[in-house]
Amino acid sequence: MATSGNRLKAGIGRRLRFLSRYIQRPSVVGAVAPSSRALSAAVAEPYRRCGRRCDVLEVGAGTGPVTRHLGKILKPNDTLDICEIEHDFADILERDVLSSPDFTKPKADGRVRVLRHAIQELSIDKQYDFVISGLPLTAFELSDVEEVFDVIRRCLKPGGVFSYFEYIGLRRTSRVLSVGKKRARVRAVSRYLTTNIREHEFAREKVIGNLPPAYARHLRFETASA
Ligand SMILES: C[S@@+](CC[C@H](N)C(=O)[O-])C[C@H]1O[C@@H](n2cnc3c(N)ncnc32)[C@H](O)[C@@H]1O
């Protein structure tokens, strides 16, 4: 049985691996630390409140804080696909996160899958009620953000929900502090996100208990057919 000392060591190890991956690939990892419990819960809240059977896709799971939370709220017969581009993180997810007792039954039933590739390569053979994302959209090129949104819109069921988080003030700070091509990129991505937020956001939660504080945003692109 894992002692609290071992759990602490494993947690610190995951944080250090996350930070070192950020130093190597900042535009892919996009954060210096994994999300807090409060942010993990906020981004998964619409799914938690859903009373029917659901298919869920988590994108950009990293070392798994949101995945852990999803394990606690996954209902019998719900499915969870976890898409993570970085193989080191996918290894951590399989070894440290999916080994939790919360996942024993869902895994035995074949209701949990780890997809080791970019979201842009998702084969649209399955549709989801919820897509829950940790992708660092603000660090992406506009063409990648557009492609990600296109994939997400196509893989959501009618009425499905896209939940993601962004650090408060990050877009504004990056716009002010960056110059040249980077500034043009940040402005274009920010404009695209703002348009989508204006048109499709139905709920937003401010989470102060995260470093840095963040908004969990929830978007719906189409209403469910009657
Ligand atoms: C900001 S971290 C979030 C990690 C975790 N969800 C959390 O909240 O701590 C972003 C994650 O997205 C992953 N990622 C980046 N681009 C991706 C892509 N195109 N497809 C899938 N995962 C991607 C990174 O490897 C990283 O694990």
Short mmCIF file of N, CA and C in Angstrom, two decimals, residues 86-96 116:
data_model
loop_
_atom_site.label_atom_id
_atom_site.label_comp_id
_atom_site.label_asym_id
_atom_site.label_seq_id
_atom_site.Cartn_x
_atom_site.Cartn_y
_atom_site.Cartn_z
N GLU A 86 2.60 13.68 -25.80
CA GLU A 86 3.94 13.40 -25.25
C GLU A 86 3.96 11.99 -24.66
N HIS A 87 4.88 11.17 -25.21
CA HIS A 87 4.90 9.76 -24.76
C HIS A 87 5.28 9.61 -23.29
N ASP A 88 6.18 10.49 -22.80
CA ASP A 88 6.57 10.43 -21.38
C ASP A 88 5.35 10.62 -20.48
N PHE A 89 4.50 11.60 -20.87
CA PHE A 89 3.30 11.87 -20.07
C PHE A 89 2.31 10.70 -20.20
N ALA A 90 2.20 10.15 -21.40
CA ALA A 90 1.28 9.01 -21.58
C ALA A 90 1.74 7.83 -20.72
N ASP A 91 3.06 7.65 -20.60
CA ASP A 91 3.60 6.58 -19.74
C ASP A 91 3.19 6.83 -18.28
N ILE A 92 3.34 8.09 -17.85
CA ILE A 92 2.97 8.44 -16.46
C ILE A 92 1.48 8.19 -16.24
N LEU A 93 0.67 8.56 -17.22
CA LEU A 93 -0.78 8.36 -17.08
C LEU A 93 -1.09 6.88 -16.88
N GLU A 94 -0.48 6.05 -17.74
CA GLU A 94 -0.79 4.61 -17.66
C GLU A 94 -0.26 4.00 -16.37
N ARG A 95 0.95 4.42 -15.98
CA ARG A 95 1.60 3.78 -14.82
C ARG A 95 1.06 4.33 -13.49
N ASP A 96 0.93 5.66 -13.37
CA ASP A 96 0.63 6.25 -12.06
C ASP A 96 -0.83 6.63 -11.88
N ARG A 116 -2.17 7.90 -27.93
CA ARG A 116 -0.84 8.54 -27.89
C ARG A 116 -0.55 9.28 -29.19
#
